[in-house]
Every structure is written in C-alpha cells, then in structure tokens.
Coordinates of C-alpha atoms in Angstrom, one line a residue:
X188 CA 26.7 12.6 -11.2
X189 CA 23.1 12.4 -10.1
X190 CA 20.5 9.9 -11.5
X191 CA 18.3 11.1 -14.4
X192 CA 15.3 10.8 -12.1
X193 CA 16.8 13.4 -9.7
X194 CA 16.2 16.9 -11.1
X195 CA 17.6 20.0 -9.4
X196 CA 15.6 23.2 -9.6
X197 CA 17.3 26.3 -11.1
X198 CA 16.2 29.8 -11.9
X199 CA 14.8 28.7 -15.3
X200 CA 12.8 25.7 -14.0
X201 CA 9.1 25.5 -14.5
X202 CA 6.8 25.2 -11.5
X203 CA 6.2 21.7 -10.3
X204 CA 2.7 20.2 -10.3
X205 CA 1.9 18.0 -7.3
X206 CA -1.2 16.1 -6.2
X207 CA -3.3 17.5 -3.4
X208 CA -5.9 14.8 -3.0
X209 CA -7.9 14.8 -6.3
X210 CA -6.6 18.2 -7.4
X211 CA -3.2 19.2 -8.9
X212 CA -1.4 22.2 -7.4
X213 CA 1.3 24.2 -9.1
X214 CA 4.2 25.1 -6.8
X215 CA 7.4 27.2 -7.2
X216 CA 10.2 25.4 -5.4
X217 CA 13.4 27.2 -4.3
X218 CA 16.5 27.0 -6.5
X219 CA 18.6 24.0 -5.5
X220 CA 15.6 21.8 -4.5
X221 CA 16.0 18.2 -5.7
X222 CA 12.9 16.8 -7.2
X223 CA 12.7 13.0 -7.4
X224 CA 10.8 11.5 -10.3
X225 CA 9.8 7.9 -11.0
X226 CA 11.9 5.8 -13.4
X227 CA 10.4 5.1 -16.8
X228 CA 8.2 2.0 -16.8
X229 CA 10.1 -1.3 -17.3
X230 CA 9.4 -3.1 -20.5
X231 CA 6.5 -5.5 -20.0
X232 CA 6.7 -9.2 -20.8
X233 CA 5.8 -10.0 -24.4
X234 CA 3.9 -13.2 -23.7
X235 CA 2.5 -13.2 -20.1
X236 CA 0.7 -16.5 -20.4
X237 CA 3.8 -18.2 -21.5
X238 CA 5.7 -16.7 -18.6
X239 CA 3.1 -18.0 -16.2
X240 CA 3.3 -21.5 -17.6
X241 CA 7.1 -21.4 -17.5
X242 CA 7.1 -20.3 -13.9
X243 CA 4.8 -23.0 -12.6
X244 CA 6.7 -25.7 -14.6
X245 CA 10.2 -24.4 -13.6
X246 CA 9.7 -23.2 -10.0
X247 CA 12.3 -22.1 -7.6
X248 CA 13.3 -24.6 -4.8
X249 CA 10.1 -26.7 -5.4
X250 CA 8.9 -29.4 -7.7
X251 CA 6.6 -28.2 -10.5
X252 CA 3.0 -27.5 -9.7
X253 CA 1.8 -30.4 -11.9
X254 CA 3.9 -32.8 -9.8
X255 CA 2.1 -31.8 -6.7
X256 CA -1.3 -32.6 -8.1
X257 CA -3.4 -35.9 -7.8
X258 CA -7.0 -36.7 -8.5
X259 CA -9.4 -36.1 -5.6
X260 CA -7.1 -33.8 -3.6
X261 CA -8.4 -30.7 -1.8
X262 CA -6.9 -27.4 -3.2
X263 CA -7.3 -23.9 -1.9
X264 CA -6.2 -21.0 -4.1
X265 CA -5.8 -17.7 -2.2
X266 CA -5.5 -14.4 -4.1
X267 CA -4.6 -10.8 -3.1
X268 CA -7.5 -8.4 -2.7
X269 CA -8.0 -5.1 -4.5
X270 CA -5.9 -3.1 -2.1
X271 CA -3.4 -3.4 -4.9
X272 CA -2.4 -2.5 -7.5
X273 CA -3.4 1.2 -7.4
X274 CA -5.5 2.1 -9.2
X275 CA -7.0 -1.2 -10.2
X276 CA -5.5 -2.9 -13.3
X277 CA -7.0 -2.8 -16.7
X278 CA -8.6 -6.2 -17.6
X279 CA -7.4 -8.8 -17.8
X280 CA -5.9 -8.4 -14.3
X281 CA -2.8 -10.6 -13.9
X282 CA -4.6 -12.6 -11.2
X283 CA -7.2 -13.6 -13.8
X284 CA -4.5 -14.8 -16.2
X285 CA -2.7 -16.8 -13.5
X286 CA -6.0 -18.3 -12.2
X287 CA -7.1 -19.3 -15.7
X288 CA -3.9 -21.3 -16.3
X289 CA -3.8 -22.9 -12.8
X290 CA -7.5 -23.9 -13.0
X291 CA -6.9 -25.5 -16.4
X292 CA -4.0 -27.4 -15.0
X293 CA -6.0 -28.6 -11.9
X294 CA -8.7 -29.8 -14.2
X295 CA -6.2 -31.7 -16.4
X296 CA -5.1 -33.6 -13.3
X297 CA -8.5 -34.5 -12.0
X298 CA -8.6 -32.0 -9.2
X299 CA -12.1 -30.7 -8.6
X300 CA -12.3 -29.9 -4.9
X301 CA -11.2 -26.3 -5.4
X302 CA -12.1 -23.1 -3.5
X303 CA -10.7 -19.6 -4.2
X304 CA -10.4 -17.4 -1.2
X305 CA -9.8 -13.6 -1.4
X306 CA -7.1 -13.1 1.2
X307 CA -8.6 -10.0 2.8
X308 CA -7.3 -10.6 6.4
X309 CA -9.1 -7.7 8.2
X310 CA -9.7 -5.6 5.1
X311 CA -13.2 -5.0 3.9
X312 CA -15.0 -7.6 1.8
X313 CA -14.7 -7.1 -1.9
X314 CA -18.0 -6.5 -3.7
X315 CA -19.2 -8.7 -6.5
X316 CA -18.3 -6.3 -9.3
X317 CA -14.9 -5.8 -7.9
X318 CA -14.3 -9.6 -7.8
X319 CA -15.6 -10.0 -11.3
X320 CA -13.1 -7.3 -12.5
X321 CA -10.2 -9.1 -10.8
X322 CA -10.9 -12.7 -11.8
X323 CA -12.8 -12.2 -15.1
X324 CA -16.3 -13.2 -16.2
X325 CA -15.6 -16.9 -16.8
X326 CA -14.1 -17.7 -13.3
X327 CA -16.6 -15.4 -11.6
X328 CA -19.6 -17.3 -13.2
X329 CA -18.1 -20.7 -12.4
X330 CA -17.1 -20.1 -8.7
X331 CA -18.8 -17.0 -7.2
X332 CA -20.1 -17.0 -4.4
X333 CA -19.9 -20.5 -3.0
X334 CA -16.4 -21.5 -4.2
X335 CA -15.0 -18.0 -4.6
X336 CA -15.4 -15.8 -1.6
X337 CA -13.9 -13.3 0.8
X338 CA -11.9 -14.5 3.8
X339 CA -13.8 -13.9 7.1
X340 CA -11.4 -13.4 10.0
X341 CA -14.3 -13.2 12.5
X342 CA -15.9 -16.5 11.6
X343 CA -14.0 -18.2 14.4
X344 CA -15.5 -21.7 13.5
X345 CA -13.7 -21.4 10.2
X346 CA -10.3 -20.4 11.7
X347 CA -7.8 -23.0 12.9
X348 CA -4.8 -22.6 15.2
X349 CA -1.6 -23.8 13.6
X350 CA 1.0 -23.2 16.3
X351 CA 3.1 -20.6 18.1
X352 CA 6.6 -19.4 17.1
X353 CA 9.5 -19.3 19.5
X354 CA 8.8 -15.6 20.0
X355 CA 5.2 -16.2 21.1
X356 CA 3.5 -15.3 17.8
X357 CA 0.3 -17.3 17.4
X358 CA -0.5 -18.5 13.9
X359 CA -4.2 -19.0 13.3
X360 CA -5.4 -19.3 9.7
X361 CA -8.4 -19.9 7.5
X362 CA -9.6 -23.5 8.3
X363 CA -10.3 -24.4 4.7
X364 CA -6.7 -23.4 3.7
X365 CA -5.2 -25.3 6.7
X366 CA -7.2 -28.5 6.0
X367 CA -6.3 -28.5 2.3
X368 CA -3.8 -30.8 0.7
X369 CA -2.3 -27.8 -1.2
X370 CA -2.5 -24.0 -0.9
X371 CA -1.7 -22.1 -4.1
X372 CA -1.2 -18.4 -3.4
X373 CA -1.6 -16.0 -6.3
X374 CA 0.1 -12.6 -5.6
X375 CA 0.3 -9.3 -7.3
X376 CA 3.3 -7.5 -6.0
X377 CA 3.0 -3.7 -6.1
X378 CA 5.7 -2.7 -3.6
X379 CA 8.5 -4.5 -1.8
X380 CA 6.5 -4.8 1.5
X381 CA 3.9 -7.0 -0.3
X382 CA 4.2 -10.8 -0.9
X383 CA 6.5 -13.3 0.6
X384 CA 5.3 -14.9 3.8
X385 CA 2.9 -11.9 4.2
X386 CA 0.6 -13.4 1.6
X387 CA -0.6 -16.5 3.6
X388 CA 0.5 -15.6 7.1
X389 CA -1.3 -12.3 7.0
X390 CA -3.8 -12.5 4.2
X391 CA -5.5 -15.6 5.7
X392 CA -5.2 -14.8 9.4
X393 CA -7.3 -12.9 11.9
X394 CA -6.8 -10.5 14.8
X395 CA -5.2 -13.3 17.0
X396 CA -2.3 -13.4 14.7
X397 CA -2.2 -9.8 13.5
X398 CA -1.7 -8.4 17.0
X399 CA 1.7 -10.0 17.2
X400 CA 3.1 -7.5 14.8
X401 CA 0.5 -4.9 14.0
X402 CA 1.3 -2.9 17.1
X403 CA 3.2 0.3 17.9
X404 CA 6.3 -1.4 19.4
X405 CA 6.9 -3.4 16.2
X406 CA 6.1 -0.5 13.9
X407 CA 8.6 1.8 15.6
X408 CA 11.3 -0.7 14.7
X409 CA 10.7 -0.7 10.9
X410 CA 13.4 1.2 8.9
X411 CA 11.7 1.0 6.4
X412 CA 8.6 -0.9 5.6
X413 CA 9.8 -1.1 2.0
X414 CA 13.1 -2.7 3.0
X415 CA 12.2 -6.2 4.4
X416 CA 15.7 -6.7 5.8
X417 CA 15.2 -3.6 8.0
X418 CA 11.6 -4.2 9.0
X419 CA 10.7 -5.8 12.3
X420 CA 7.2 -6.3 10.9
X421 CA 8.7 -8.4 8.1
X422 CA 10.9 -10.3 10.6
X423 CA 7.8 -11.3 12.6
X424 CA 5.8 -12.2 9.6
X425 CA 8.7 -14.4 8.3
X426 CA 8.8 -16.3 11.5
X427 CA 5.0 -17.0 11.3
X428 CA 5.3 -17.9 7.6
X429 CA 8.1 -20.4 8.2
X430 CA 6.0 -22.1 10.8
X431 CA 3.1 -22.1 8.3
X432 CA 5.1 -23.6 5.4
X433 CA 6.6 -26.2 7.7
X434 CA 3.1 -27.5 8.5
X435 CA 1.3 -26.8 5.2
X436 CA 1.9 -27.5 1.6
X437 CA 2.2 -24.0 0.0
X438 CA 3.0 -23.2 -3.6
X439 CA 3.6 -19.5 -4.2
X440 CA 3.1 -17.6 -7.4
X441 CA 4.2 -14.0 -7.4
X442 CA 3.9 -11.4 -10.2
X443 CA 5.4 -7.9 -10.6
X444 CA 4.1 -5.0 -12.6
X445 CA 5.7 -1.9 -13.9
X446 CA 4.8 1.7 -12.7
X447 CA 2.7 2.6 -15.7
X448 CA -0.1 4.0 -13.6
X449 CA -1.5 6.6 -16.0
X450 CA -2.8 5.7 -19.5
X451 CA -1.8 7.7 -22.6
X452 CA -4.0 10.8 -22.0
X453 CA -2.5 11.4 -18.6
X454 CA 1.0 10.0 -19.0
X455 CA 2.5 13.5 -18.8
X456 CA 1.7 13.5 -15.1
X457 CA 4.9 11.4 -14.6
X458 CA 7.1 13.7 -16.6
X459 CA 9.6 16.4 -15.6
X460 CA 7.6 19.7 -16.1
X461 CA 10.6 21.2 -18.0
X462 CA 10.3 18.4 -20.6
X463 CA 6.6 18.8 -21.4
X464 CA 5.6 19.4 -25.0
X465 CA 3.3 22.3 -25.9
X466 CA 0.5 19.8 -26.3
X467 CA 1.2 18.3 -22.9
X468 CA 1.4 21.7 -21.2
X469 CA -2.0 22.6 -22.7
X470 CA -3.4 19.2 -21.5
X471 CA -2.1 19.7 -18.0
X472 CA -3.6 23.2 -17.9
X473 CA -7.0 21.9 -19.0
X474 CA -6.8 19.1 -16.5
X475 CA -6.0 21.4 -13.7
X476 CA -8.9 23.7 -14.7
X477 CA -11.3 20.8 -14.8
X478 CA -10.2 19.5 -11.4
X479 CA -10.6 23.0 -9.9
X480 CA -14.1 23.4 -11.2
X481 CA -15.7 20.0 -11.0
X482 CA -17.4 18.7 -7.8
X483 CA -15.4 16.2 -5.7
X484 CA -17.1 12.9 -6.9
X485 CA -16.5 13.9 -10.6
X486 CA -12.8 14.7 -9.8
X487 CA -12.4 11.3 -8.1
X488 CA -14.0 9.6 -11.0
X489 CA -11.5 11.1 -13.5
X490 CA -8.7 9.2 -11.8
X491 CA -10.4 6.3 -10.0
X492 CA -12.7 4.8 -12.6
X493 CA -10.0 4.5 -15.3
X494 CA -8.1 1.3 -14.8
X495 CA -4.3 1.5 -15.1
X496 CA -2.4 0.0 -18.0
X497 CA 0.2 -1.7 -15.8
X498 CA 2.5 -4.0 -17.7
X499 CA 3.5 -7.4 -16.2
X500 CA 7.3 -7.5 -15.7
X501 CA 7.8 -10.8 -13.9
X502 CA 6.2 -14.1 -12.9
X503 CA 7.9 -16.3 -10.3
X504 CA 6.7 -19.5 -8.7
X505 CA 7.8 -22.2 -6.2
X506 CA 8.8 -22.1 -2.5
X507 CA 7.8 -18.8 -0.8
X508 CA 11.2 -17.3 0.1
X509 CA 13.0 -18.4 -3.0
X510 CA 10.2 -16.8 -5.1
X511 CA 10.1 -13.6 -3.1
X512 CA 13.9 -13.0 -3.6
X513 CA 13.3 -12.7 -7.3
X514 CA 10.2 -10.6 -6.9
X515 CA 12.1 -8.1 -4.7
X516 CA 14.9 -7.9 -7.2
X517 CA 12.5 -7.0 -10.0
X518 CA 10.5 -4.6 -7.8
X519 CA 13.6 -2.7 -6.8
X520 CA 14.7 -2.6 -10.5
X521 CA 11.6 -0.6 -11.2
X522 CA 11.4 1.6 -8.2
X523 CA 14.9 2.4 -6.8
X524 CA 16.3 5.8 -7.6
X525 CA 19.8 6.4 -6.0
X526 CA 20.0 9.6 -4.0
X527 CA 22.9 10.9 -1.9
X528 CA 22.2 13.3 1.0
X529 CA 19.2 13.4 3.3
X530 CA 16.9 16.4 3.3
X531 CA 16.2 18.9 6.1
X532 CA 12.8 19.5 4.5
X533 CA 10.9 16.9 2.5
X534 CA 8.0 18.0 0.3
X535 CA 5.3 15.7 -1.2
X536 CA 1.8 15.8 -2.5
X537 CA -0.7 13.3 -1.1
X538 CA -2.7 11.7 -4.0
X539 CA -6.3 10.6 -4.0
X540 CA -5.8 6.9 -3.5
X541 CA -4.3 4.5 -1.0
X542 CA -4.5 0.7 -0.5
X543 CA -7.6 1.2 1.8
X544 CA -9.8 3.6 -0.2
X545 CA -10.3 1.8 -3.5
X546 CA -13.8 3.0 -4.6
X547 CA -14.2 5.3 -1.6
X548 CA -12.9 8.6 -0.3
X549 CA -9.4 9.1 1.2
X550 CA -10.4 10.0 4.7
X551 CA -8.2 12.0 7.2
X552 CA -6.8 8.9 8.9
X553 CA -5.8 7.5 5.5
X554 CA -4.2 10.8 4.7
X555 CA -2.1 10.4 7.8
X556 CA -1.0 6.8 6.9
X557 CA -0.1 8.0 3.4
X558 CA 2.1 10.8 4.8
X559 CA 3.7 9.3 8.0
X560 CA 3.5 5.7 6.7
X561 CA 3.8 4.9 3.0
X562 CA 5.4 8.1 1.6
X563 CA 7.8 8.6 4.5
X564 CA 8.9 4.9 4.1
X565 CA 9.6 5.0 0.3
X566 CA 13.3 4.5 1.0
X567 CA 15.9 1.9 1.3
X568 CA 19.0 2.8 3.4
X569 CA 18.6 5.9 5.5
X570 CA 15.4 8.0 5.7
X571 CA 14.9 10.7 3.1
X572 CA 14.6 13.4 5.7
X573 CA 17.0 13.8 8.6
X574 CA 16.0 13.0 12.2
X575 CA 14.0 15.9 13.6
X576 CA 13.5 17.3 10.1
X577 CA 10.2 18.7 8.6
X578 CA 7.9 17.1 6.1
X579 CA 5.5 19.4 4.1
X580 CA 2.5 17.8 2.4
X581 CA -0.3 19.0 0.2
X582 CA -3.8 17.8 0.9
X583 CA -7.2 19.4 1.9
X584 CA -7.6 17.0 4.9
X585 CA -11.3 17.1 4.4
X586 CA -13.4 15.8 7.3
X587 CA -15.2 13.2 5.3
X588 CA -15.5 9.4 5.6
X589 CA -17.2 6.6 3.7
X590 CA -19.8 5.3 6.1
X591 CA -19.9 1.8 4.5
X592 CA -16.1 1.2 4.3
X593 CA -14.7 3.1 7.2
X594 CA -17.3 3.3 10.0
X595 CA -14.8 2.4 12.8
X596 CA -12.5 5.1 11.5
X597 CA -15.0 7.8 12.3
X598 CA -15.1 7.0 16.1
X599 CA -11.3 6.6 16.1
X600 CA -10.7 10.0 14.7
X601 CA -13.5 12.0 16.4
X602 CA -13.6 10.3 19.8
X603 CA -10.2 8.8 20.4
X604 CA -7.7 11.2 18.8
X605 CA -9.1 14.2 20.8
X606 CA -8.3 12.2 23.9
X607 CA -4.8 11.0 22.9
X608 CA -2.4 10.5 19.9
X609 CA -0.2 8.2 22.0
X610 CA -0.1 5.0 20.0
X611 CA 0.9 3.0 23.1
X612 CA -2.1 4.3 25.0
X613 CA -4.5 3.7 22.1
X614 CA -3.1 0.1 21.8
X615 CA -3.5 -0.7 25.4
X616 CA -6.7 1.1 26.4
X617 CA -8.9 1.2 23.3
X618 CA -7.8 -1.4 20.7
X619 CA -9.2 -4.4 22.8
X620 CA -12.5 -2.7 23.2
X621 CA -12.9 -2.0 19.5
X622 CA -11.8 -5.5 18.6
X623 CA -14.8 -6.9 20.5
X624 CA -17.4 -4.2 19.4
X625 CA -20.3 -6.4 18.1
X626 CA -21.7 -3.7 15.8
X627 CA -18.5 -3.1 14.0
X628 CA -17.8 -6.8 13.7
X629 CA -21.3 -7.2 12.2
X630 CA -20.4 -4.5 9.7
X631 CA -17.1 -6.2 8.8
X632 CA -18.6 -9.6 8.4
X633 CA -21.8 -8.8 6.5
X634 CA -21.3 -5.3 5.2
X635 CA -18.2 -3.9 3.5
X636 CA -16.5 -2.2 6.4
X637 CA -13.0 -2.6 7.5
X638 CA -12.4 -4.6 10.8
X639 CA -12.8 -2.5 14.0
X640 CA -9.1 -2.8 14.7
X641 CA -8.0 -1.5 11.3
X642 CA -8.0 2.3 12.2
X643 CA -5.6 1.4 15.0
X644 CA -3.3 -0.4 12.6
X645 CA -3.5 2.7 10.3
X646 CA -2.4 4.9 13.2
X647 CA 0.4 2.5 14.1
X648 CA 1.5 2.4 10.5
X649 CA 2.4 6.1 10.8
X650 CA 4.4 5.5 14.0
X651 CA 7.9 5.3 12.5
X652 CA 7.4 8.6 10.6
X653 CA 6.0 10.3 13.7
X654 CA 8.9 9.2 15.8
X655 CA 11.4 10.4 13.3
X656 CA 10.0 13.7 12.1
X657 CA 10.2 16.9 14.0
X658 CA 7.3 18.7 12.3
X659 CA 4.6 18.0 9.7
X660 CA 3.1 21.0 7.9
X661 CA 0.1 20.6 5.6
X662 CA -0.5 23.0 2.8
X663 CA -4.1 23.7 1.6
X664 CA -6.1 22.1 4.4
X665 CA -9.8 23.2 4.1
X666 CA -10.1 23.1 7.9
X667 CA -7.9 23.5 11.0
X668 CA -9.6 20.8 13.1
X669 CA -8.3 17.7 11.4
X670 CA -4.6 18.8 11.1
X671 CA -4.7 19.7 14.8
X672 CA -6.1 16.3 15.7
X673 CA -3.3 14.7 13.7
X674 CA -0.7 16.9 15.4
X675 CA 0.1 18.8 12.2
X676 CA 0.7 22.5 11.5
X677 CA -1.0 24.3 8.6
X678 CA 0.1 26.8 6.0
X679 CA -2.0 28.5 3.3
X680 CA 0.7 28.3 0.6
X681 CA 3.9 26.4 -0.1
X682 CA 5.9 29.7 0.4
X683 CA 4.4 30.0 3.9
X684 CA 5.1 26.4 4.7
X685 CA 8.8 26.7 3.6
X686 CA 9.2 29.9 5.7
X687 CA 7.8 28.0 8.7
X688 CA 10.0 24.9 8.0
X689 CA 13.2 27.1 7.7
X690 CA 12.7 28.4 11.3
X691 CA 13.8 25.0 12.6
X692 CA 16.1 24.0 9.8
X693 CA 19.9 24.8 9.4
X694 CA 20.9 27.7 7.3
X695 CA 20.6 26.9 3.6
X696 CA 18.6 23.8 4.2
X697 CA 18.6 20.8 1.9
X698 CA 15.1 20.6 0.4
X699 CA 13.8 17.5 -1.5
X700 CA 10.5 16.9 -3.2
X701 CA 8.8 13.7 -4.3
X702 CA 7.0 13.8 -7.7
X703 CA 4.7 10.9 -7.2
X704 CA 2.6 9.0 -8.1
X705 CA 3.6 6.9 -10.0
X706 CA 5.4 5.0 -7.3
X707 CA 9.2 5.1 -6.8
X708 CA 11.6 4.6 -4.0
X709 CA 14.8 6.2 -3.1
X710 CA 18.0 4.3 -2.4
X711 CA 19.3 6.8 0.2
X712 CA 22.7 7.3 1.5
X713 CA 23.6 10.0 4.0
X714 CA 25.9 13.0 3.5
X715 CA 29.3 12.9 5.0
X716 CA 28.7 16.0 7.0
X717 CA 25.3 16.6 8.5
X718 CA 24.0 20.0 9.6
X719 CA 22.4 20.1 13.1
X720 CA 18.7 20.8 13.3
X721 CA 18.0 24.2 15.0
X722 CA 16.0 24.3 18.1
X723 CA 12.3 25.4 17.9
X724 CA 11.9 29.1 18.5
X725 CA 10.6 30.1 21.9
X726 CA 7.0 31.3 22.0

C-alpha cells in the first residue's frame, strides 16, 4: 500500500498545479503518474521558550551551558544567516528566542564580552533590516553593528588557521571565534544537509577551507546531499568539524521547524488538487489569474514578503554530533515520504525562491542549482529518477540577475558557460582567477554581493544531477539562449515535453511528479526489475 502522500493520477483526476517561478501552471499528467505531496506539518512545540531552557540545561553529551560560564570570559555566539528558512520565518524567528534566553543566561553569570557573528561564510552580507527581522528589535538595538555583524571571509587579518586534517583539508576560521573561551552556535535546521559540523566549520570559514569540499570531485560523490551518510561533502565537513571541536570549546544549539510554508490564505497550495473545497478551487483560480496578470515584482511580492508561519518542532543542545543526530531524526520525521520504484521521467516545478535569492530574483544559475542540485537531491536511498532518465522542469529561465547580490554570476553565465560547461575545467582554469578578482571581493566585503567563487559552487552543486540524468527538458522558458547555455532542451507545453522524454524512455515509462513546495523528501527504494533506457534517436 502506498503512502497517503503518494497520489496516482487516474482518468478522473483534476489537473495538477505546479510552480513555474512566481507563477502557477496547470498541467494534465498521464494516467498512472505518481505525484508526491509533502506530509502534513508536524505539530509544533507548545512552549518553545521552555523547550530552549530545557535543552541548554539538559544537553546531549555535554555539561549544561550554565556550567561552562564564568565571569569575564570571552564568548562568541554564531547564528545561521537568512539563507534559511525559506521564506523567512514570521517574527519572532526561533533564532531571536534562543538568543534572548542565552543572552539572559550569560548576563546572569557575569559574561559581558559577547559578540554575535552571522555565519555567512561566502554568502552575501545581510542587510540591517534583515538582521533586525531575525534577531528582534531588542537584540538589534543592543548589539548592531559593533557587537552583532556579518562574518567577513576576506578580512584575512581576522581569520586564523586552526590546523589541517589527515586528508589535507585546511581549517581556517573567524579569529574572534577561534580566540573565544566559548563558541555557542545557534542553528535553524531547514533540511538535513544543514547543521552539524557544517555550522561552525563552514559558516565561519573562508575560501581556503571551502575549496577542500566545494569542488566538482567531491560533489560528484554525494548521493545525496540530503543524506549525510552518503555525502562526501558531509564526510569532509565532519573531518574539519572534529578538528575544530577538538581545539575549541563549542556548544551547539539546533532547532527544527515543520513544513508550514504557506499561511492560511495560501495553505491550499500544499493540498492534493482532488481534495480542494469549492472555496479553495476559487481561491486557486483567482491566485493564478492574479499571477498571470501582475508584473513580475508584484508577483514576487505576493510570496516573498509574507513571512511563513513555520512551527518549531524541536530544540536540541550540547555536543555537535550528539545534537545533530536528534535534529536529523526530527527532520526526517517531517520530510520523508516512502516511495518504491524509480521514475524514468521526473517532473517538477521550480519555485520562485532558493537559499541564495532571499529578497532578490531567482536568476538562471540559481534555477540550475534548484533543478540539478536541491530538487534532484530530495531523496534518501536511491535517486528518484533512473540513471540516464529525464527530468522535466517548469520555469521561464528569464535572463535576469540582481546586480547587487549576484554580480559575479553574470560574468559566470554570460562569459564562462558559452566557453564550457565542464565543471572540472571551470574549477581548474577560472575559479582561481575569480577568487582573486579585486572588484568582486570589494563588492562582497562592502556591498551585498555573494563571494566571487559562489557562482562556481552553484554550478558544482548541480554536478551530481548532471552526471546522473540523461536529459533535462524545461517547459515554458521565455527564451532559448539560457536553456542552451545550461545544456537543457525546451518544450512549449508539458504534453510536448512528455512526448520528447518518451523518445528515450522505455515503453510505458514510470512517470513521477513532485508537488513542492512545501519541502519534502522521498525515501526511495528501487524496483526489483528495471527497464533499460532506450538509446537516443539518430538525427
């Protein structure tokens, strides 16, 4: 018997409604297509503040936080940036609630040498209004900007080498954190690839450390990013994190949230279309009409400027690995949908948001990382689509970039990709040049641009998907140039895309569609008998 979140299309089924950027597209899927929906949101904690206090007083594999404190000590608190959750969380953000309780405790024990660092690694600097939303008015007024600030991975005077692992991975972290008596890391865990050793060892590092694992060789050996036990990226980060925790005093606080991404007026977007009430059908029809007629900034505003009502489902504290074990368990409890049988053809919409375009436009390179990277990797076990199979996505692939946030991306897409899509060549020939580009580094340090190496990392992030898939077909692109640059085929409609995909699929192909967001993952197991993938037709 299949899971309630796995719906099989029959002749009476309603059309499915999938995201295509900031629009919603209605598609008729063939009979027999399995559509995977997110699980209902887990019930949130009744008293979040009590859960925070309990966690730091009853930690895993560590003495309580209060026992680590003494007057006059130097404490650095590091927090995740706004790359998660998606969209941003309705106030109070769970990071504000954790910080409030931790700061009160530090004050009670006479600790006043405190700095709060936003662990951006090579992400863009958060703006003041974004920081205020995350930490709340009281903490913002008390600490911003001298004692609450963004990590700067290019301020080399403020980076400190900590050591090298047995595998040659160099660990260099924020000097303030390294020279502190205690580091408290406050995490918000959205998906299983977040948190754990990644928090300190990546969030507070720079390019010198990142290049050990943010490269095409490592990314090709991740199966998948969302399953840490099968991810070479995670294996490398764990080695670097263990070295870090051996030399530094780290107390980890991790939190989990449910998948309640849409507030009440839009909650129907997570439902099976066959189960919509008459009122919800009318609301969906009105929303689609609005999105089809409004200009792009207004469409984006409908989704992006309304914080999500995520509910907090867990708070765990103590030693990093012991904490993360509990975090992963709660995360999988929310996300995993058991599915038997890989697809020959996998269909998914690409939504308007990713971890790297909060408050900006989802540019073509980020569309690529959503398709080949995040959505392809939403599995535990075997991939959702067979080796050599086809992925069909819906997105306009508009050739548009945010000049403030994604300046290096523009050169990467329009200068480098026409030259080569080979990740190894890009890594060897071009990444070192971008890493030293003074103009881009200036924009990263003093503007709000991502680091010049970030577009390379985004391309590598799609490497596992590119190596596995036979074809990628995009439906609804508003131009041919961008899909060609990315190595994708185009189709005007879903019917046309399916006809194209079936040319290289076995007879009676297994078709699966992902109905996301909200986020979910599949716990995939393969069929006993696999059908071979047909050869490409000769031209």
